[in-house]
């Protein structure tokens, strides 16, 4: 079996496959009976890319399906560039897109995207991943309280970085600021296209503090280049010596995003169930469990309409927060 991983063009990686799964979606037989295409609407190496490749890898390495899977990266504008392309693939159950709820909803609101997630077919919510608030090792801030004290005293002096404009990182910062009675317009937040850009700003001293996923930050954390002030997970993250925001009494300020999979509009209920069944088998595989463990992701399985309900609820939440930040108007 072959899995092609691509950014604009496909790069082939060969894996062995197994038997096909699922019910019939067309005259060709059991689903999937032909190659799958998985879009990651973000940069190679990021969280969406990792998720797409993890799903593709499980299809072959754990013999979930005996078909090819092509992963294509279409980054930009909080995922909305890829979203616009994906929305054109109406009625095709062999087209899938990974995403996470808050980041993409933030991109939709902030960029006034004409395509909304409600127009697509919800497949499943899969996981949640913790983020970390970090400073460079030379930073004078030893804990989150000291940093927030400085921010309260002089808001614009604390420059935050991490993630896209209107993404979960910026929304969490907005929650922290609100808890200190700091006006949203006073927040100094520099959006970035990915973890590498954020790291450059932090390590060069151009930014005071960063917020990004533990998976993206872990190499620099383990190398001692970054100090973690807090993580937004329910429990402490193994290997990270830092309290959770909940421990610090700030758990309500974190914006939790649900990562998952969408299919195009125009699928029948039977086709939707076929795709859900395939992704269910993926998430039960040992390959996918290794992806979860490697990235410190926690499983949060919400199939079909359950995922759609979460997306609808978070759309309201995201719109309200971004409105306070003066975005998406």
Short mmCIF file of C-alpha atoms in Angstrom, two decimals:
data_model
loop_
_atom_site.label_atom_id
_atom_site.label_comp_id
_atom_site.label_asym_id
_atom_site.label_seq_id
_atom_site.Cartn_x
_atom_site.Cartn_y
_atom_site.Cartn_z
CA UNK A 1 0.00 0.00 0.00
CA UNK A 2 1.23 3.50 -0.76
CA UNK A 3 0.61 6.69 1.17
CA UNK A 4 1.58 9.88 -0.60
CA UNK A 5 2.38 12.85 1.60
CA UNK A 6 2.33 16.13 -0.24
CA UNK A 7 2.65 19.88 -0.07
CA UNK A 8 1.55 21.05 -3.52
CA UNK A 9 3.06 17.89 -5.02
CA UNK A 10 2.89 14.33 -3.71
CA UNK A 11 5.81 12.55 -2.09
CA UNK A 12 5.34 8.81 -1.97
CA UNK A 13 5.95 6.62 1.08
CA UNK A 14 5.24 2.90 0.78
CA UNK A 15 3.46 0.95 3.49
CA UNK A 16 1.80 -2.43 3.49
CA UNK A 17 -1.98 -2.61 3.56
CA UNK A 18 -4.67 -5.00 4.67
CA UNK A 19 -8.32 -5.66 3.98
CA UNK A 20 -10.95 -3.11 3.04
CA UNK A 21 -13.53 -2.03 5.61
CA UNK A 22 -16.94 -0.39 5.77
CA UNK A 23 -20.16 -0.58 3.84
CA UNK A 24 -20.70 0.06 0.16
CA UNK A 25 -20.90 3.70 -0.94
CA UNK A 26 -21.00 3.05 -4.66
CA UNK A 27 -21.13 0.31 -7.22
CA UNK A 28 -17.42 -0.28 -6.70
CA UNK A 29 -17.98 -2.30 -3.51
CA UNK A 30 -17.02 -1.87 0.12
CA UNK A 31 -15.80 1.53 1.33
CA UNK A 32 -13.10 2.51 0.77
CA UNK A 33 -12.66 0.86 -2.60
CA UNK A 34 -10.31 3.47 -4.10
CA UNK A 35 -7.71 6.02 -3.06
CA UNK A 36 -8.47 8.55 -0.33
CA UNK A 37 -7.37 12.18 -0.33
CA UNK A 38 -6.75 13.87 3.04
CA UNK A 39 -6.27 17.63 3.13
CA UNK A 40 -4.28 19.30 5.91
CA UNK A 41 -5.13 23.02 5.60
CA UNK A 42 -1.90 24.00 7.37
CA UNK A 43 1.85 23.86 6.91
CA UNK A 44 3.93 20.63 6.82
CA UNK A 45 5.04 19.63 10.32
CA UNK A 46 2.18 21.40 12.09
CA UNK A 47 -0.60 19.83 14.11
CA UNK A 48 -3.02 19.40 11.21
CA UNK A 49 -0.31 17.85 9.06
CA UNK A 50 0.66 15.48 11.88
CA UNK A 51 -2.97 14.43 12.29
CA UNK A 52 -3.49 13.84 8.58
CA UNK A 53 -0.32 11.79 8.30
CA UNK A 54 -1.26 9.83 11.42
CA UNK A 55 -4.59 8.85 9.89
CA UNK A 56 -2.95 7.96 6.59
CA UNK A 57 -0.26 5.96 8.36
CA UNK A 58 -2.80 3.97 10.37
CA UNK A 59 -4.65 3.02 7.18
CA UNK A 60 -1.57 1.23 5.92
CA UNK A 61 0.69 0.34 8.83
CA UNK A 62 -2.15 -1.07 10.92
CA UNK A 63 -3.97 -2.51 7.91
CA UNK A 64 -7.16 -0.53 8.41
CA UNK A 65 -7.75 -0.30 4.65
CA UNK A 66 -6.14 -1.58 1.47
CA UNK A 67 -6.13 1.70 -0.46
CA UNK A 68 -3.76 4.58 -1.16
CA UNK A 69 -4.09 7.79 0.89
CA UNK A 70 -2.70 11.13 -0.30
CA UNK A 71 -2.07 13.91 2.24
CA UNK A 72 -1.91 17.41 0.76
CA UNK A 73 -1.01 20.62 2.59
CA UNK A 74 -2.88 23.82 1.69
CA UNK A 75 -1.82 26.36 4.36
CA UNK A 76 -2.93 29.92 4.92
CA UNK A 77 -5.49 32.24 6.56
CA UNK A 78 -6.25 30.02 9.54
CA UNK A 79 -7.10 27.09 7.30
CA UNK A 80 -9.64 28.96 5.16
CA UNK A 81 -7.64 28.75 1.93
CA UNK A 82 -7.72 24.97 2.13
CA UNK A 83 -11.32 25.07 3.31
CA UNK A 84 -12.39 27.01 0.21
CA UNK A 85 -10.77 24.41 -2.03
CA UNK A 86 -12.19 21.50 -0.05
CA UNK A 87 -15.74 22.86 -0.17
CA UNK A 88 -15.76 22.40 -3.96
CA UNK A 89 -15.44 18.60 -3.64
CA UNK A 90 -19.16 18.11 -3.06
CA UNK A 91 -20.55 14.61 -2.70
CA UNK A 92 -17.21 12.76 -2.65
CA UNK A 93 -16.69 10.50 0.42
CA UNK A 94 -13.10 9.87 -0.67
CA UNK A 95 -12.16 13.48 0.14
CA UNK A 96 -11.42 14.18 3.83
CA UNK A 97 -10.06 17.20 5.68
CA UNK A 98 -8.50 17.37 9.14
CA UNK A 99 -8.81 20.49 11.27
CA UNK A 100 -9.42 21.65 14.80
CA UNK A 101 -12.52 23.50 15.80
CA UNK A 102 -11.37 26.76 17.36
CA UNK A 103 -8.47 27.47 15.01
CA UNK A 104 -10.54 26.97 11.87
CA UNK A 105 -13.60 28.74 13.26
CA UNK A 106 -11.35 31.64 14.21
CA UNK A 107 -9.99 31.70 10.67
CA UNK A 108 -13.50 31.67 9.24
CA UNK A 109 -14.71 34.55 11.41
CA UNK A 110 -11.55 36.63 11.16
CA UNK A 111 -11.20 36.23 7.39
CA UNK A 112 -14.94 36.54 6.73
CA UNK A 113 -14.80 33.25 4.87
CA UNK A 114 -17.80 32.64 2.59
CA UNK A 115 -17.47 28.93 3.43
CA UNK A 116 -18.65 27.83 6.86
CA UNK A 117 -18.12 24.46 8.56
CA UNK A 118 -21.89 23.99 8.79
CA UNK A 119 -21.95 23.46 5.02
CA UNK A 120 -19.67 20.39 5.30
CA UNK A 121 -20.34 16.86 6.57
CA UNK A 122 -19.11 16.23 10.15
CA UNK A 123 -17.23 12.94 10.42
CA UNK A 124 -15.80 12.91 13.93
CA UNK A 125 -14.04 14.78 16.68
CA UNK A 126 -10.91 12.83 17.55
CA UNK A 127 -8.72 14.48 20.16
CA UNK A 128 -7.71 17.46 22.21
CA UNK A 129 -4.10 18.56 22.63
CA UNK A 130 -2.65 20.72 25.40
CA UNK A 131 -0.97 24.04 24.75
CA UNK A 132 1.83 25.54 26.79
CA UNK A 133 2.65 29.10 27.77
CA UNK A 134 6.41 29.49 27.44
CA UNK A 135 9.19 32.05 27.77
CA UNK A 136 12.83 31.94 26.68
CA UNK A 137 15.25 30.56 29.28
CA UNK A 138 16.75 34.03 29.78
CA UNK A 139 13.32 35.54 30.54
CA UNK A 140 12.92 37.24 33.94
CA UNK A 141 9.48 35.64 34.37
CA UNK A 142 9.65 32.50 36.52
CA UNK A 143 5.92 31.86 36.72
CA UNK A 144 2.67 32.85 35.04
CA UNK A 145 1.55 35.10 37.89
CA UNK A 146 4.65 37.30 37.53
CA UNK A 147 4.07 37.62 33.80
CA UNK A 148 0.38 38.49 34.23
CA UNK A 149 1.30 41.02 36.93
CA UNK A 150 3.62 42.73 34.44
CA UNK A 151 0.92 42.58 31.78
CA UNK A 152 -1.61 44.14 34.14
CA UNK A 153 0.80 46.95 35.04
CA UNK A 154 1.74 47.72 31.45
CA UNK A 155 -0.29 45.60 28.98
CA UNK A 156 1.47 46.54 25.76
CA UNK A 157 4.91 45.76 27.19
CA UNK A 158 4.18 42.02 27.16
CA UNK A 159 4.33 40.78 23.57
CA UNK A 160 2.60 37.43 22.98
CA UNK A 161 3.15 35.20 19.98
CA UNK A 162 1.85 31.87 18.75
CA UNK A 163 -0.66 30.63 16.24
CA UNK A 164 -2.88 32.37 13.75
CA UNK A 165 -4.78 35.61 14.23
CA UNK A 166 -8.00 34.77 16.05
CA UNK A 167 -6.77 31.24 16.90
CA UNK A 168 -7.11 29.44 20.25
CA UNK A 169 -3.82 30.89 21.50
CA UNK A 170 -4.96 34.47 21.05
CA UNK A 171 -8.36 33.65 22.50
CA UNK A 172 -6.75 32.13 25.61
CA UNK A 173 -4.62 35.27 25.99
CA UNK A 174 -7.81 37.33 25.70
CA UNK A 175 -9.32 35.29 28.54
CA UNK A 176 -6.25 35.82 30.72
CA UNK A 177 -6.33 39.56 29.99
CA UNK A 178 -10.03 39.79 30.80
CA UNK A 179 -9.37 38.13 34.15
CA UNK A 180 -7.00 41.00 34.96
CA UNK A 181 -9.43 43.67 33.68
CA UNK A 182 -7.20 44.38 30.70
CA UNK A 183 -9.10 45.62 27.66
CA UNK A 184 -8.86 43.34 24.63
CA UNK A 185 -7.50 46.19 22.51
CA UNK A 186 -4.53 46.48 24.88
CA UNK A 187 -3.30 42.94 24.17
CA UNK A 188 -0.04 42.83 22.22
CA UNK A 189 -0.31 39.61 20.18
CA UNK A 190 1.82 38.77 17.13
CA UNK A 191 0.24 35.99 15.04
CA UNK A 192 2.47 33.50 13.23
CA UNK A 193 2.07 30.83 10.57
CA UNK A 194 3.62 28.10 12.72
CA UNK A 195 5.75 27.04 15.65
CA UNK A 196 9.06 27.77 13.90
CA UNK A 197 8.23 31.44 13.42
CA UNK A 198 7.06 31.74 17.03
CA UNK A 199 10.28 30.19 18.26
CA UNK A 200 12.39 32.65 16.30
CA UNK A 201 10.51 35.57 17.86
CA UNK A 202 10.87 34.14 21.36
CA UNK A 203 14.49 33.09 21.17
CA UNK A 204 15.54 36.36 19.56
CA UNK A 205 13.82 38.38 22.27
CA UNK A 206 11.38 39.95 19.79
CA UNK A 207 8.50 38.38 21.77
CA UNK A 208 8.05 38.11 25.54
CA UNK A 209 5.93 34.97 25.78
CA UNK A 210 4.58 32.30 23.47
CA UNK A 211 1.57 30.02 23.47
CA UNK A 212 1.43 26.95 21.23
CA UNK A 213 0.83 23.22 21.35
CA UNK A 214 3.08 21.09 23.53
CA UNK A 215 3.79 18.88 20.51
CA UNK A 216 5.27 21.80 18.55
CA UNK A 217 7.17 23.26 21.51
CA UNK A 218 8.51 20.07 23.09
CA UNK A 219 11.86 19.93 21.21
CA UNK A 220 12.81 23.42 22.44
CA UNK A 221 11.46 22.68 25.92
CA UNK A 222 13.51 19.50 26.21
CA UNK A 223 16.58 21.30 24.88
CA UNK A 224 16.24 23.83 27.70
CA UNK A 225 15.69 26.76 25.35
CA UNK A 226 12.20 27.43 26.68
CA UNK A 227 10.73 27.53 30.19
CA UNK A 228 7.11 26.44 30.59
CA UNK A 229 4.95 28.65 32.82
CA UNK A 230 1.74 26.64 32.47
CA UNK A 231 -0.16 24.11 30.35
CA UNK A 232 -3.89 24.13 29.60
CA UNK A 233 -4.51 20.38 30.04
CA UNK A 234 -6.69 18.71 32.65
CA UNK A 235 -3.65 16.93 34.11
CA UNK A 236 0.04 17.81 34.14
CA UNK A 237 1.79 16.80 30.94
CA UNK A 238 4.39 14.02 31.37
CA UNK A 239 7.90 15.37 30.99
CA UNK A 240 6.81 19.00 31.42
CA UNK A 241 7.59 20.52 34.83
CA UNK A 242 4.82 23.10 34.96
CA UNK A 243 1.41 23.55 36.60
CA UNK A 244 -1.84 23.42 34.68
CA UNK A 245 -3.91 26.57 34.27
CA UNK A 246 -6.56 24.79 36.33
CA UNK A 247 -4.11 24.44 39.23
CA UNK A 248 -3.45 28.17 39.01
CA UNK A 249 -7.16 28.95 39.11
CA UNK A 250 -7.17 29.94 35.45
CA UNK A 251 -8.76 26.88 33.86
CA UNK A 252 -11.79 28.84 32.72
CA UNK A 253 -9.62 31.15 30.63
CA UNK A 254 -8.31 28.44 28.28
CA UNK A 255 -10.14 27.93 24.99
CA UNK A 256 -10.26 24.20 24.32
CA UNK A 257 -10.20 23.11 20.70
CA UNK A 258 -11.46 19.77 19.38
CA UNK A 259 -9.49 18.21 16.52
CA UNK A 260 -11.33 16.15 13.99
CA UNK A 261 -12.23 15.18 10.44
CA UNK A 262 -14.74 16.63 7.96
CA UNK A 263 -16.05 15.38 4.61
CA UNK A 264 -17.56 17.49 1.82
CA UNK A 265 -21.19 18.53 1.64
CA UNK A 266 -23.63 16.38 -0.31
CA UNK A 267 -22.93 12.99 1.25
CA UNK A 268 -25.83 10.67 1.95
CA UNK A 269 -26.37 9.41 5.50
CA UNK A 270 -25.03 6.03 4.39
CA UNK A 271 -21.86 7.60 3.00
CA UNK A 272 -21.39 9.64 6.16
CA UNK A 273 -21.68 6.48 8.26
CA UNK A 274 -19.16 4.71 6.03
CA UNK A 275 -16.59 7.43 6.60
CA UNK A 276 -17.32 7.53 10.33
CA UNK A 277 -16.84 3.76 10.47
CA UNK A 278 -13.46 4.03 8.76
CA UNK A 279 -12.21 6.77 11.08
CA UNK A 280 -13.51 4.80 14.08
CA UNK A 281 -11.34 1.87 13.00
CA UNK A 282 -8.39 4.22 12.57
CA UNK A 283 -8.74 5.65 16.08
CA UNK A 284 -8.96 2.15 17.59
CA UNK A 285 -5.71 1.07 15.91
CA UNK A 286 -2.40 0.80 17.75
CA UNK A 287 -0.89 3.15 15.13
CA UNK A 288 -3.27 5.96 16.04
CA UNK A 289 -2.81 5.37 19.77
CA UNK A 290 0.92 5.88 19.21
CA UNK A 291 0.17 9.18 17.45
CA UNK A 292 -1.90 10.30 20.46
CA UNK A 293 0.84 9.37 22.91
CA UNK A 294 3.62 10.93 20.86
CA UNK A 295 1.80 14.27 20.62
CA UNK A 296 0.31 14.34 24.13
CA UNK A 297 -3.19 14.29 22.62
CA UNK A 298 -6.17 13.02 24.60
CA UNK A 299 -8.86 11.07 22.78
CA UNK A 300 -12.24 12.80 22.59
CA UNK A 301 -14.41 10.74 20.24
CA UNK A 302 -17.48 12.58 18.98
CA UNK A 303 -18.84 10.96 15.82
CA UNK A 304 -21.08 12.56 13.22
CA UNK A 305 -23.75 14.92 14.50
CA UNK A 306 -22.11 15.09 17.95
CA UNK A 307 -19.12 16.72 16.29
CA UNK A 308 -21.41 18.99 14.28
CA UNK A 309 -23.06 20.16 17.51
CA UNK A 310 -19.69 21.03 19.07
CA UNK A 311 -18.73 23.04 15.97
CA UNK A 312 -22.01 24.98 16.08
CA UNK A 313 -21.63 25.78 19.80
CA UNK A 314 -18.01 26.84 19.43
CA UNK A 315 -18.85 29.03 16.45
CA UNK A 316 -20.96 31.15 18.81
CA UNK A 317 -18.19 31.20 21.44
CA UNK A 318 -15.46 32.10 18.94
CA UNK A 319 -17.54 34.86 17.32
CA UNK A 320 -18.14 36.47 20.72
CA UNK A 321 -14.47 36.38 21.78
CA UNK A 322 -13.20 37.68 18.47
CA UNK A 323 -15.78 40.43 18.59
CA UNK A 324 -14.27 41.57 21.89
CA UNK A 325 -10.85 41.56 20.20
CA UNK A 326 -12.19 43.69 17.36
CA UNK A 327 -11.72 40.89 14.83
CA UNK A 328 -14.13 39.47 12.30
CA UNK A 329 -16.16 42.67 12.01
#
